[in-house]
């Protein structure tokens, strides 16, 4: 099996030749493709913390940060009560074609079986199908996943032998179930590459969390930040629910809220202050705790969303370093002012 190095890429074999042809990378290009996995690794401890949160909380965390949605569309649990948590091991299927089937590594060296051997209790196998009704596998294939005690199986395709898979105890999430045979429509082509599963980009090593509402992919690169935001939101939501049970008032008094934009003088701000809960207030670019404003560094869970931070200068300079062209023309007649008076700037202006 030939592996492409950063300086080369592998093309299909030339007719009559058994060896693949190594083509030089394009001029000026360092890599033919980017790295599949993020340099950031999710620890078992962080993985467990992410798994303690709901998929809704994780989605909220990504939304607050301004990241694209990571909810895999139409991916449902195979049975009630199923939940999966693990780092992604990916498999990409491609449509069937005679030469694809011939060139793919055969038997136990097939990309899907390579992926199986990378799976364990802290991994979730994510399989990208060519269509929602195409089968990615059934009882015989996935027996190996049971033996590996895989953390879960997720696909935007369908699975076969439903009752047997439920009996295996594999936490399975799929578009649907089917009696179709997969090889007639597609072939596994790549293990642990970047894939598109249900409209969501999945990189090997990303956190994959599934519950009764569906499956969310948390990018490894921002997993800690997502946890911090989602955890703080769930704590606040619990306080809101308890308060609504006591007051029996419309939810709009306290909810919804935007992380990083809770005002101390709002009903929710006052409620959290009375409970001794720290929260971020954009009104002063500060942390509020027990009604006291404290400036300084803030954890990710309390910071405003990307692009929403306010900037403040400790002092305003008398002049700005700028080149202001007052008269145009040839270079020798142009008039340029390099020190320009600073206009009056009110607080909050930029």
Tab-separated table of C-alpha atoms in Angstrom:
chain	number	residue	atom	x	y	z
A	1	UNK	CA	0.000	0.000	0.000
A	2	UNK	CA	1.549	3.283	-1.094
A	3	UNK	CA	1.262	6.297	1.172
A	4	UNK	CA	1.561	9.795	-0.287
A	5	UNK	CA	4.270	11.905	1.324
A	6	UNK	CA	3.965	15.677	1.755
A	7	UNK	CA	6.063	16.220	-1.365
A	8	UNK	CA	4.230	13.770	-3.603
A	9	UNK	CA	0.816	12.520	-4.481
A	10	UNK	CA	-0.139	9.109	-5.798
A	11	UNK	CA	-2.029	8.726	-9.071
A	12	UNK	CA	-3.627	5.671	-10.612
A	13	UNK	CA	-1.326	2.997	-12.082
A	14	UNK	CA	-0.360	3.371	-15.744
A	15	UNK	CA	-1.833	0.725	-18.033
A	16	UNK	CA	0.413	-2.316	-18.130
A	17	UNK	CA	2.286	-1.269	-15.013
A	18	UNK	CA	1.879	-2.643	-11.529
A	19	UNK	CA	3.438	0.299	-9.721
A	20	UNK	CA	1.629	3.548	-9.048
A	21	UNK	CA	3.005	6.714	-10.565
A	22	UNK	CA	4.287	9.370	-8.171
A	23	UNK	CA	3.509	12.819	-9.508
A	24	UNK	CA	5.353	15.853	-8.208
A	25	UNK	CA	3.319	18.333	-6.192
A	26	UNK	CA	2.336	21.533	-8.012
A	27	UNK	CA	5.035	24.206	-8.112
A	28	UNK	CA	4.997	26.347	-4.968
A	29	UNK	CA	2.808	23.875	-3.078
A	30	UNK	CA	4.117	22.301	0.099
A	31	UNK	CA	1.354	19.769	0.650
A	32	UNK	CA	-0.961	18.077	-1.803
A	33	UNK	CA	-3.625	18.132	0.934
A	34	UNK	CA	-3.897	19.537	4.429
A	35	UNK	CA	-3.554	17.341	7.521
A	36	UNK	CA	-6.570	15.132	8.153
A	37	UNK	CA	-6.565	15.424	11.943
A	38	UNK	CA	-6.286	18.570	14.024
A	39	UNK	CA	-2.993	19.072	15.911
A	40	UNK	CA	-5.152	19.366	19.046
A	41	UNK	CA	-5.900	16.056	20.780
A	42	UNK	CA	-8.958	15.618	22.978
A	43	UNK	CA	-8.018	13.958	26.267
A	44	UNK	CA	-10.111	11.197	27.828
A	45	UNK	CA	-10.973	13.602	30.656
A	46	UNK	CA	-12.286	16.280	28.296
A	47	UNK	CA	-14.094	13.638	26.250
A	48	UNK	CA	-15.935	12.509	29.381
A	49	UNK	CA	-16.881	16.110	30.199
A	50	UNK	CA	-18.224	16.687	26.697
A	51	UNK	CA	-20.257	13.509	26.984
A	52	UNK	CA	-21.864	14.773	30.184
A	53	UNK	CA	-23.515	17.618	28.256
A	54	UNK	CA	-26.551	17.498	25.999
A	55	UNK	CA	-26.214	17.862	22.254
A	56	UNK	CA	-28.279	21.052	22.567
A	57	UNK	CA	-25.718	22.562	24.931
A	58	UNK	CA	-22.856	21.672	22.602
A	59	UNK	CA	-24.658	23.184	19.614
A	60	UNK	CA	-25.211	26.359	21.648
A	61	UNK	CA	-21.514	26.485	22.502
A	62	UNK	CA	-20.497	26.319	18.849
A	63	UNK	CA	-23.166	28.862	17.911
A	64	UNK	CA	-21.932	31.354	20.500
A	65	UNK	CA	-18.422	31.023	19.081
A	66	UNK	CA	-19.675	31.682	15.572
A	67	UNK	CA	-18.725	28.240	14.206
A	68	UNK	CA	-20.802	26.459	11.527
A	69	UNK	CA	-23.459	24.052	12.711
A	70	UNK	CA	-22.042	20.640	13.588
A	71	UNK	CA	-25.364	18.827	13.889
A	72	UNK	CA	-25.517	15.864	11.497
A	73	UNK	CA	-28.852	16.130	9.715
A	74	UNK	CA	-31.310	13.241	9.981
A	75	UNK	CA	-29.009	11.004	12.008
A	76	UNK	CA	-31.194	9.210	14.538
A	77	UNK	CA	-30.512	6.615	17.265
A	78	UNK	CA	-31.335	3.052	16.298
A	79	UNK	CA	-33.087	2.441	19.630
A	80	UNK	CA	-34.333	4.472	22.569
A	81	UNK	CA	-31.771	5.407	25.198
A	82	UNK	CA	-28.733	5.095	22.952
A	83	UNK	CA	-25.915	7.583	23.576
A	84	UNK	CA	-22.450	7.691	22.054
A	85	UNK	CA	-19.331	9.625	23.026
A	86	UNK	CA	-15.929	9.249	21.409
A	87	UNK	CA	-13.200	10.537	19.152
A	88	UNK	CA	-13.985	10.161	15.466
A	89	UNK	CA	-12.494	7.423	13.313
A	90	UNK	CA	-13.692	8.082	9.768
A	91	UNK	CA	-14.508	6.024	6.693
A	92	UNK	CA	-15.359	7.549	3.313
A	93	UNK	CA	-17.367	5.611	0.743
A	94	UNK	CA	-17.352	6.413	-2.973
A	95	UNK	CA	-19.810	5.306	-5.680
A	96	UNK	CA	-19.241	1.867	-7.135
A	97	UNK	CA	-17.192	1.605	-10.333
A	98	UNK	CA	-15.413	-1.492	-11.658
A	99	UNK	CA	-11.904	-0.054	-11.338
A	100	UNK	CA	-12.644	1.269	-7.821
A	101	UNK	CA	-13.584	-2.212	-6.677
A	102	UNK	CA	-10.482	-3.667	-8.352
A	103	UNK	CA	-7.989	-1.121	-6.985
A	104	UNK	CA	-9.291	-0.922	-3.430
A	105	UNK	CA	-7.221	-2.921	-0.923
A	106	UNK	CA	-8.999	-6.288	-0.664
A	107	UNK	CA	-10.236	-8.383	2.242
A	108	UNK	CA	-9.109	-7.515	5.729
A	109	UNK	CA	-6.979	-4.656	4.353
A	110	UNK	CA	-10.063	-2.796	3.137
A	111	UNK	CA	-10.242	0.790	4.487
A	112	UNK	CA	-13.340	0.050	6.563
A	113	UNK	CA	-11.646	-2.871	8.348
A	114	UNK	CA	-8.555	-0.753	8.875
A	115	UNK	CA	-10.846	1.736	10.610
A	116	UNK	CA	-12.457	-0.989	12.728
A	117	UNK	CA	-9.078	-1.849	14.242
A	118	UNK	CA	-8.579	1.772	15.309
A	119	UNK	CA	-11.816	1.749	17.293
A	120	UNK	CA	-12.287	1.150	20.988
A	121	UNK	CA	-14.503	2.348	23.867
A	122	UNK	CA	-13.374	5.968	23.399
A	123	UNK	CA	-13.857	6.050	19.632
A	124	UNK	CA	-16.904	6.510	17.424
A	125	UNK	CA	-16.805	5.163	13.875
A	126	UNK	CA	-18.213	7.768	11.462
A	127	UNK	CA	-19.054	6.461	7.981
A	128	UNK	CA	-19.795	8.809	5.095
A	129	UNK	CA	-22.238	7.151	2.699
A	130	UNK	CA	-22.938	8.092	-0.927
A	131	UNK	CA	-26.658	8.204	-0.190
A	132	UNK	CA	-29.054	8.036	2.757
A	133	UNK	CA	-30.581	4.699	1.759
A	134	UNK	CA	-27.325	2.902	0.951
A	135	UNK	CA	-26.110	0.293	3.446
A	136	UNK	CA	-22.786	0.846	5.207
A	137	UNK	CA	-22.925	-2.616	6.793
A	138	UNK	CA	-24.796	-5.131	8.894
A	139	UNK	CA	-24.460	-7.924	11.440
A	140	UNK	CA	-21.368	-9.713	10.078
A	141	UNK	CA	-19.253	-6.605	9.491
A	142	UNK	CA	-20.212	-4.906	12.719
A	143	UNK	CA	-19.630	-7.974	14.856
A	144	UNK	CA	-16.021	-6.811	14.890
A	145	UNK	CA	-17.095	-3.450	16.332
A	146	UNK	CA	-18.851	-5.277	19.156
A	147	UNK	CA	-15.660	-7.217	19.823
A	148	UNK	CA	-13.716	-3.938	19.850
A	149	UNK	CA	-16.285	-2.458	22.283
A	150	UNK	CA	-16.632	0.593	20.045
A	151	UNK	CA	-18.056	3.733	21.628
A	152	UNK	CA	-20.542	4.219	18.804
A	153	UNK	CA	-21.366	4.015	15.107
A	154	UNK	CA	-22.583	7.056	13.155
A	155	UNK	CA	-23.521	7.281	9.479
A	156	UNK	CA	-25.524	9.448	7.122
A	157	UNK	CA	-26.431	6.240	5.306
A	158	UNK	CA	-28.445	3.219	6.481
A	159	UNK	CA	-27.651	-0.013	8.280
A	160	UNK	CA	-28.893	-3.585	7.900
A	161	UNK	CA	-29.841	-6.315	10.388
A	162	UNK	CA	-31.335	-3.870	12.858
A	163	UNK	CA	-32.397	-6.337	15.546
A	164	UNK	CA	-28.969	-7.982	15.614
A	165	UNK	CA	-27.171	-4.650	15.914
A	166	UNK	CA	-29.424	-3.625	18.788
A	167	UNK	CA	-28.566	-6.952	20.402
A	168	UNK	CA	-24.861	-6.215	19.947
A	169	UNK	CA	-25.301	-3.178	22.186
A	170	UNK	CA	-23.544	-0.872	19.697
A	171	UNK	CA	-24.834	2.692	20.085
A	172	UNK	CA	-25.804	3.245	16.466
A	173	UNK	CA	-27.017	6.430	14.789
A	174	UNK	CA	-28.072	6.371	11.137
A	175	UNK	CA	-30.338	7.975	8.572
A	176	UNK	CA	-32.457	4.842	8.432
A	177	UNK	CA	-32.442	1.072	8.088
A	178	UNK	CA	-32.453	-0.935	4.880
A	179	UNK	CA	-32.311	-4.443	3.435
A	180	UNK	CA	-30.140	-3.316	0.517
A	181	UNK	CA	-26.617	-4.557	-0.060
A	182	UNK	CA	-24.038	-1.770	0.084
A	183	UNK	CA	-21.325	-3.065	-2.334
A	184	UNK	CA	-23.713	-2.801	-5.272
A	185	UNK	CA	-23.822	0.977	-4.820
A	186	UNK	CA	-20.562	2.007	-3.144
A	187	UNK	CA	-17.155	0.950	-1.883
A	188	UNK	CA	-15.130	2.050	1.164
A	189	UNK	CA	-12.226	4.113	-0.152
A	190	UNK	CA	-10.469	5.953	2.662
A	191	UNK	CA	-9.796	5.496	6.381
A	192	UNK	CA	-9.274	8.482	8.682
A	193	UNK	CA	-9.559	11.254	6.141
A	194	UNK	CA	-11.665	14.401	6.355
A	195	UNK	CA	-15.251	13.492	5.440
A	196	UNK	CA	-18.657	15.062	4.949
A	197	UNK	CA	-21.260	13.264	7.037
A	198	UNK	CA	-24.794	14.596	6.818
A	199	UNK	CA	-23.581	18.031	5.779
A	200	UNK	CA	-21.008	18.268	8.586
A	201	UNK	CA	-17.220	18.176	8.225
A	202	UNK	CA	-15.682	15.472	10.422
A	203	UNK	CA	-11.941	15.215	11.035
A	204	UNK	CA	-10.337	12.201	12.707
A	205	UNK	CA	-10.078	12.918	16.419
A	206	UNK	CA	-13.074	15.281	16.601
A	207	UNK	CA	-15.456	14.582	19.477
A	208	UNK	CA	-18.688	12.888	18.393
A	209	UNK	CA	-21.607	12.992	20.828
A	210	UNK	CA	-24.999	11.429	20.108
A	211	UNK	CA	-28.179	11.291	22.166
A	212	UNK	CA	-31.929	11.057	21.550
A	213	UNK	CA	-31.915	14.390	19.694
A	214	UNK	CA	-29.186	13.417	17.228
A	215	UNK	CA	-25.431	13.683	16.722
A	216	UNK	CA	-23.105	16.663	17.164
A	217	UNK	CA	-19.471	16.875	16.059
A	218	UNK	CA	-17.245	19.078	18.234
A	219	UNK	CA	-14.036	20.068	16.404
A	220	UNK	CA	-10.957	18.998	18.359
A	221	UNK	CA	-9.386	22.406	17.774
A	222	UNK	CA	-12.011	24.152	19.947
A	223	UNK	CA	-13.310	21.315	22.124
A	224	UNK	CA	-12.223	22.887	25.425
A	225	UNK	CA	-13.773	26.254	24.552
A	226	UNK	CA	-17.017	24.615	23.455
A	227	UNK	CA	-17.185	22.703	26.721
A	228	UNK	CA	-16.576	25.842	28.795
A	229	UNK	CA	-19.379	27.743	27.053
A	230	UNK	CA	-21.832	24.840	26.940
A	231	UNK	CA	-21.225	23.919	30.585
A	232	UNK	CA	-21.784	27.496	31.771
A	233	UNK	CA	-24.961	27.752	29.685
A	234	UNK	CA	-26.381	24.540	31.121
A	235	UNK	CA	-25.704	25.762	34.669
A	236	UNK	CA	-27.545	29.002	33.931
A	237	UNK	CA	-30.429	27.161	32.269
A	238	UNK	CA	-30.866	24.951	35.343
A	239	UNK	CA	-31.151	28.061	37.514
A	240	UNK	CA	-33.674	29.567	35.094
A	241	UNK	CA	-35.816	26.405	35.079
A	242	UNK	CA	-35.905	26.243	38.878
A	243	UNK	CA	-36.814	29.934	39.068
A	244	UNK	CA	-39.620	29.500	36.530
A	245	UNK	CA	-40.995	26.595	38.572
A	246	UNK	CA	-41.090	28.827	41.641
A	247	UNK	CA	-42.412	31.997	40.004
A	248	UNK	CA	-44.698	30.308	37.464
A	249	UNK	CA	-44.095	33.224	35.110
A	250	UNK	CA	-43.564	33.430	31.316
A	251	UNK	CA	-40.086	32.136	30.304
A	252	UNK	CA	-39.401	35.386	28.466
A	253	UNK	CA	-38.507	37.062	31.743
A	254	UNK	CA	-35.223	35.159	31.844
A	255	UNK	CA	-34.962	33.297	28.562
A	256	UNK	CA	-33.547	33.115	25.921
A	257	UNK	CA	-30.163	34.672	26.624
A	258	UNK	CA	-26.888	35.134	24.755
A	259	UNK	CA	-23.727	33.946	26.468
A	260	UNK	CA	-21.451	36.910	27.010
A	261	UNK	CA	-24.281	39.449	26.703
A	262	UNK	CA	-26.139	39.092	30.000
A	263	UNK	CA	-26.579	42.547	31.530
A	264	UNK	CA	-26.248	42.850	35.330
A	265	UNK	CA	-29.386	45.016	35.513
A	266	UNK	CA	-31.532	42.514	33.566
A	267	UNK	CA	-33.871	40.109	35.407
A	268	UNK	CA	-31.534	37.219	34.546
A	269	UNK	CA	-28.459	39.202	35.594
A	270	UNK	CA	-30.043	40.021	38.946
A	271	UNK	CA	-31.125	36.388	39.406
A	272	UNK	CA	-27.635	35.043	38.739
A	273	UNK	CA	-26.074	37.655	41.027
A	274	UNK	CA	-28.464	36.648	43.827
A	275	UNK	CA	-27.352	33.023	43.372
A	276	UNK	CA	-23.650	33.963	43.452
A	277	UNK	CA	-23.157	32.827	39.868
A	278	UNK	CA	-20.360	34.460	37.869
A	279	UNK	CA	-21.274	35.633	34.418
A	280	UNK	CA	-19.841	37.849	31.702
A	281	UNK	CA	-21.264	41.327	31.126
A	282	UNK	CA	-20.469	43.211	27.927
A	283	UNK	CA	-21.674	46.452	29.487
A	284	UNK	CA	-18.349	46.764	31.277
A	285	UNK	CA	-16.285	44.126	29.426
A	286	UNK	CA	-16.009	42.464	32.809
A	287	UNK	CA	-16.912	39.523	34.991
A	288	UNK	CA	-19.789	40.013	37.432
A	289	UNK	CA	-19.769	38.085	40.694
A	290	UNK	CA	-22.161	38.817	43.553
A	291	UNK	CA	-22.956	42.151	41.929
A	292	UNK	CA	-19.295	43.226	41.882
A	293	UNK	CA	-17.656	44.080	38.555
A	294	UNK	CA	-14.177	42.601	38.173
A	295	UNK	CA	-11.943	43.323	35.202
A	296	UNK	CA	-9.307	40.998	33.842
A	297	UNK	CA	-8.899	37.738	31.953
A	298	UNK	CA	-11.984	35.612	31.429
A	299	UNK	CA	-12.482	31.902	30.786
A	300	UNK	CA	-13.771	30.951	27.344
A	301	UNK	CA	-17.158	29.987	28.723
A	302	UNK	CA	-17.755	33.559	29.798
A	303	UNK	CA	-16.262	35.419	26.855
A	304	UNK	CA	-18.384	37.028	24.143
A	305	UNK	CA	-18.760	35.409	20.758
A	306	UNK	CA	-16.175	35.944	18.057
A	307	UNK	CA	-16.316	39.443	16.665
A	308	UNK	CA	-18.451	40.771	19.537
A	309	UNK	CA	-15.729	41.963	21.908
A	310	UNK	CA	-15.513	45.711	22.569
A	311	UNK	CA	-12.090	47.361	22.376
A	312	UNK	CA	-10.954	50.050	24.789
A	313	UNK	CA	-7.845	52.279	24.786
A	314	UNK	CA	-6.216	53.199	28.085
A	315	UNK	CA	-5.477	56.672	26.674
A	316	UNK	CA	-6.142	58.639	23.485
A	317	UNK	CA	-3.049	59.892	21.599
A	318	UNK	CA	-2.805	63.538	20.577
A	319	UNK	CA	-2.040	62.670	16.984
A	320	UNK	CA	-2.503	59.672	14.738
A	321	UNK	CA	0.225	58.378	12.468
A	322	UNK	CA	-1.487	58.556	9.120
A	323	UNK	CA	-0.757	59.614	5.577
A	324	UNK	CA	-3.500	61.981	4.468
A	325	UNK	CA	-3.237	63.076	0.828
A	326	UNK	CA	-4.463	66.679	0.532
A	327	UNK	CA	-3.632	67.291	-3.118
A	328	UNK	CA	-3.231	64.739	-5.878
A	329	UNK	CA	-1.028	64.844	-8.899
A	330	UNK	CA	2.500	63.842	-9.726
A	331	UNK	CA	4.606	62.559	-6.856
A	332	UNK	CA	6.660	65.739	-6.596
A	333	UNK	CA	3.601	67.973	-6.082
A	334	UNK	CA	1.530	65.766	-3.751
A	335	UNK	CA	0.965	67.146	-0.256
A	336	UNK	CA	0.920	64.551	2.512
A	337	UNK	CA	0.230	65.189	6.216
A	338	UNK	CA	1.689	62.494	8.469
A	339	UNK	CA	0.528	63.817	11.863
A	340	UNK	CA	-3.242	64.299	11.897
A	341	UNK	CA	-5.228	65.589	14.912
A	342	UNK	CA	-7.290	62.863	16.582
A	343	UNK	CA	-11.045	63.611	16.494
A	344	UNK	CA	-12.984	63.414	19.729
A	345	UNK	CA	-13.862	59.800	20.434
A	346	UNK	CA	-16.741	58.932	22.754
A	347	UNK	CA	-16.725	55.782	24.847
A	348	UNK	CA	-17.714	52.796	22.784
A	349	UNK	CA	-16.799	54.355	19.446
A	350	UNK	CA	-14.150	52.853	17.217
